[in-house]
C-alpha positions as a Python dict, from the first residue, in 0.01 Angstrom:
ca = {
    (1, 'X'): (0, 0, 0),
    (2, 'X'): (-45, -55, -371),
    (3, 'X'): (-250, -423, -226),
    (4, 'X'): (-439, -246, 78),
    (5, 'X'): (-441, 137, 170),
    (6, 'X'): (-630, 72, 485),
    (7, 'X'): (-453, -216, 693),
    (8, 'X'): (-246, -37, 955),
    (9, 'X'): (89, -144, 966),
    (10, 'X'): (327, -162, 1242),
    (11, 'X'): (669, -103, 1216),
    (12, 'X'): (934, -235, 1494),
    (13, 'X'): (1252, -44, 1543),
    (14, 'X'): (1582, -242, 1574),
    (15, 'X'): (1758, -357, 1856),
    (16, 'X'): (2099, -126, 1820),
    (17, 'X'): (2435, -177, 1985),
    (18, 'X'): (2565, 153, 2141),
    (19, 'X'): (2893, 229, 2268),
    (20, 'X'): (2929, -172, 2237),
    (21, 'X'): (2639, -210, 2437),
    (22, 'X'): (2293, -346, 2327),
    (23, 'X'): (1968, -96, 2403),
    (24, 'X'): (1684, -284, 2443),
    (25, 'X'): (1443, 64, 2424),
    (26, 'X'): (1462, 48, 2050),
    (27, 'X'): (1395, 382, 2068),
    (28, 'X'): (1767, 450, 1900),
    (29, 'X'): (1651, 215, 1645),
    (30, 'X'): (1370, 502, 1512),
    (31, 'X'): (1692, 666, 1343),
    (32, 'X'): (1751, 337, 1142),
    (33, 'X'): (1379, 368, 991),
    (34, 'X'): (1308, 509, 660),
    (35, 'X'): (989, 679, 657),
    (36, 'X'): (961, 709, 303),
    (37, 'X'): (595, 624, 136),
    (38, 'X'): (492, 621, 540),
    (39, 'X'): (130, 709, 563),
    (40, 'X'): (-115, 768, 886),
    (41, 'X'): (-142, 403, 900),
    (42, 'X'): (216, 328, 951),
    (43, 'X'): (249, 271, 1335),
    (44, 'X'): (574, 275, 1433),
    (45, 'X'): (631, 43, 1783),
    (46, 'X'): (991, 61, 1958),
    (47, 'X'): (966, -114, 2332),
    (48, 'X'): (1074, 71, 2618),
    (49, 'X'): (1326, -116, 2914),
    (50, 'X'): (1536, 168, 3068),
    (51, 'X'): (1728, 161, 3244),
    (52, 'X'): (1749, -221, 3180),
    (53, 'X'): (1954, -280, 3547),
    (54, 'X'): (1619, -195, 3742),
    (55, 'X'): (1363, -329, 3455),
    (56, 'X'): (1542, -665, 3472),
    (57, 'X'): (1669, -654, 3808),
    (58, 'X'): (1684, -1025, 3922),
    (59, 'X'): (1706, -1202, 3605),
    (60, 'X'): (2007, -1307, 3459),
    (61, 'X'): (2320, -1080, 3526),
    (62, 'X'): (2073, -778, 3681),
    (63, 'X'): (2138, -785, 4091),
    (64, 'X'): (1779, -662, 4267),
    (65, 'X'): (1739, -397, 4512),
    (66, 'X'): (1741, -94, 4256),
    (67, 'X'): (1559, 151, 4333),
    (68, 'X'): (1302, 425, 4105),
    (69, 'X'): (1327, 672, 4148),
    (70, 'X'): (1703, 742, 4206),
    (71, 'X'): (1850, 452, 4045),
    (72, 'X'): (2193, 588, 3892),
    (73, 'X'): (2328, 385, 3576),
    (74, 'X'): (2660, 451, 3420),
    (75, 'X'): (2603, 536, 3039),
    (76, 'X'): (2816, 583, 2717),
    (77, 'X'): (2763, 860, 2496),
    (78, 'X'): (2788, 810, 2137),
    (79, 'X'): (3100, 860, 2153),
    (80, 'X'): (3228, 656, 2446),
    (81, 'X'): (3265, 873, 2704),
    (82, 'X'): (3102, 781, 3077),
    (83, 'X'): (2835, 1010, 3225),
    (84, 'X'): (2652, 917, 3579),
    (85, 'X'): (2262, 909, 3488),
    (86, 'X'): (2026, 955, 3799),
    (87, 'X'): (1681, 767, 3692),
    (88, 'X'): (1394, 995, 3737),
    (89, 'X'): (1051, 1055, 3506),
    (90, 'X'): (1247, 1361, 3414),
    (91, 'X'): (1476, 1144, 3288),
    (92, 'X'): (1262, 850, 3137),
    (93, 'X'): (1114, 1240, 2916),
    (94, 'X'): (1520, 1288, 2812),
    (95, 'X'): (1518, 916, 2680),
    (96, 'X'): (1187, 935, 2505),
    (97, 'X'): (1301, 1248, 2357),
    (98, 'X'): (1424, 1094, 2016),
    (99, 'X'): (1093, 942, 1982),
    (100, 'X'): (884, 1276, 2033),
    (101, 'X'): (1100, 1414, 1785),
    (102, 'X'): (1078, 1129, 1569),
    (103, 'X'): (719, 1152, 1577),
    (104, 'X'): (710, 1548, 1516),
    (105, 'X'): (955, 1527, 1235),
    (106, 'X'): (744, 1252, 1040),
    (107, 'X'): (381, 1300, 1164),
    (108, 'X'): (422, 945, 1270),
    (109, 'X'): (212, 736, 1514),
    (110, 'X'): (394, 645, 1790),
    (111, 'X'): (265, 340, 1955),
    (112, 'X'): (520, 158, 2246),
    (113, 'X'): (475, -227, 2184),
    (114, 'X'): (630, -320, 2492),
    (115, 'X'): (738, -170, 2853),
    (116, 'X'): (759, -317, 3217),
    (117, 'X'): (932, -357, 3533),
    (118, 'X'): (1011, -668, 3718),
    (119, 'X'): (647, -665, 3955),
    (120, 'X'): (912, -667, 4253),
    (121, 'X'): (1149, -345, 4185),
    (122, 'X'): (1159, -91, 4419),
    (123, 'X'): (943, 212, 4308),
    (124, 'X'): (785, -38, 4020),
    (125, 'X'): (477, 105, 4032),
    (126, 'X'): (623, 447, 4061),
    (127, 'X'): (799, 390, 3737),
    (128, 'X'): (471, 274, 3522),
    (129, 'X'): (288, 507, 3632),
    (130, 'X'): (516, 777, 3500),
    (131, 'X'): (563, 609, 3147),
    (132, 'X'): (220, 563, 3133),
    (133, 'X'): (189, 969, 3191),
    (134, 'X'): (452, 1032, 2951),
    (135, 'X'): (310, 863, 2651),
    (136, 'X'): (-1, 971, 2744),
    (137, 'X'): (95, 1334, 2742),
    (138, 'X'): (248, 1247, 2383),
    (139, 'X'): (-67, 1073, 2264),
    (140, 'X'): (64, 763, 2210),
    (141, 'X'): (-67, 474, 2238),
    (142, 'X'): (113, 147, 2453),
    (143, 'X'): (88, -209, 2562),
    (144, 'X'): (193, -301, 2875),
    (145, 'X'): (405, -621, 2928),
    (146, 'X'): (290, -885, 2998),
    (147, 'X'): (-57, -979, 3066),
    (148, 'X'): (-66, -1327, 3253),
    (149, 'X'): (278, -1503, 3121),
    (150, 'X'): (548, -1445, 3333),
    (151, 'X'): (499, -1350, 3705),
    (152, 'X'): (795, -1137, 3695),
    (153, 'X'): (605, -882, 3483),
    (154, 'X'): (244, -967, 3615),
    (155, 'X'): (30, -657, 3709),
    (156, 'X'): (-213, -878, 3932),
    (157, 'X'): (35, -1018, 4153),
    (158, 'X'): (129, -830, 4455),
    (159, 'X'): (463, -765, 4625),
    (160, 'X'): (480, -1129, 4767),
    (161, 'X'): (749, -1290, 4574),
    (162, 'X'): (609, -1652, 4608),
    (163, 'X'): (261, -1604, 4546),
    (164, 'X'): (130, -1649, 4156),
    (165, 'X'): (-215, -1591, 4285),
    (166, 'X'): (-441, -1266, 4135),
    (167, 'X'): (-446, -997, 4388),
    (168, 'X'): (-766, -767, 4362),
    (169, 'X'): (-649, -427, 4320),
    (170, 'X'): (-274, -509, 4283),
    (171, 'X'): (-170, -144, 4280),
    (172, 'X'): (7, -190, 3920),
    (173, 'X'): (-324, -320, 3786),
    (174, 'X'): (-515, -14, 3899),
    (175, 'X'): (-243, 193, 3755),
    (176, 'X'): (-323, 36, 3430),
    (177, 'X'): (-653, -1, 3480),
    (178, 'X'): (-686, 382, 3568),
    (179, 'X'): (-508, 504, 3260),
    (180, 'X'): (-676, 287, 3036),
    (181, 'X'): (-1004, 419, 3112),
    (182, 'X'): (-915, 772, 2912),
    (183, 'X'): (-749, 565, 2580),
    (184, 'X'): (-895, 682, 2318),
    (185, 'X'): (-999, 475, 1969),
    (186, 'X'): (-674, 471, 1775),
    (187, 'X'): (-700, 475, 1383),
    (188, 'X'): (-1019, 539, 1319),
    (189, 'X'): (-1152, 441, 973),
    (190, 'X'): (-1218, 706, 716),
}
């Protein structure tokens, strides 16, 4: 800060291994983050990819045909133990629930770097849309993944699994679309 008060700067959170088990939400990783000397410029940026079995269904060890909402994961506790976890935006609000209080502890700026769905889940759409709600209803701010480089992820392909061609008003584009016609300008200068 001592070189340049102004430039925001965005921190990423850390990939963390819980219960011997890797979260890719980095949302854990906000408790790993010193906020000391943080100003209103300091954007912090964790991804969000819960529950990874039906974000990542069909690539690599995920089997497809979960389902959103409804999808039930088995989850370890800090501790260890085993709970049953029934996927729901209620419970996507439970998950971002460090982060809100992150954000409310520090007065920090919240912005999600990274979320998605493979563009073929069931209840895909369903899922964005309620993310999108929920950090919207936090005032954060969020980048979707990804914008033209993987099909997987691709909000302007439909549901046909062989086609890579655009589809005009692919329902997870207008999702996207729709929402980002309210953002508002983030970090306005002084």
């Amino acid at each position: 800060r001592a070189e340049d008060a102004d430039t925001p700067i965005v921190i990423e959170p850390p990939v963390v291994m819980r219960a011997g088990r890797v979260v890719f939400n980095r949302i854990a990783g906000l408790a790993y983050l010193s906020t000391d000397g943080a100003d209103a410029r300091v954007v912090y940026s964790p991804h969000f990819y819960e529950p990874h079995s039906f974000t990542h269904q069909g690539l690599k060890i995920n089997p497809p045909g979960v389902t959103y909402p409804g999808c039930v994961t088995t989850e370890r506790d800090a501790d260890g133990a085993s709970r049953q976890v029934t996927w729901n935006r209620e419970q996507l609000a439970r998950t971002l629930a460090p982060a809100v209080e992150f954000a409310r502890r520090h007065h920090a700026v919240i912005f999600i770097g990274e979320f998605s769905a493979h563009r073929l889940a069931p209840g895909g759409d369903d899922y964005i849309r309620d993310l999108v709600a929920l950090f919207e209803a936090n005032g954060w701010s969020w980048a979707y993944h990804s914008f033209r480089e993987a099909s997987v992820w691709d909000s302007e392909f439909g549901p046909d699994p062989t086609s890579r061609a655009p589809v005009p008003a692919a329902p997870r584009r207008e999702i996207l679309r729709s929402a980002m016609a309210g953002n508002r300008v983030f970090l306005q200068q002084q």
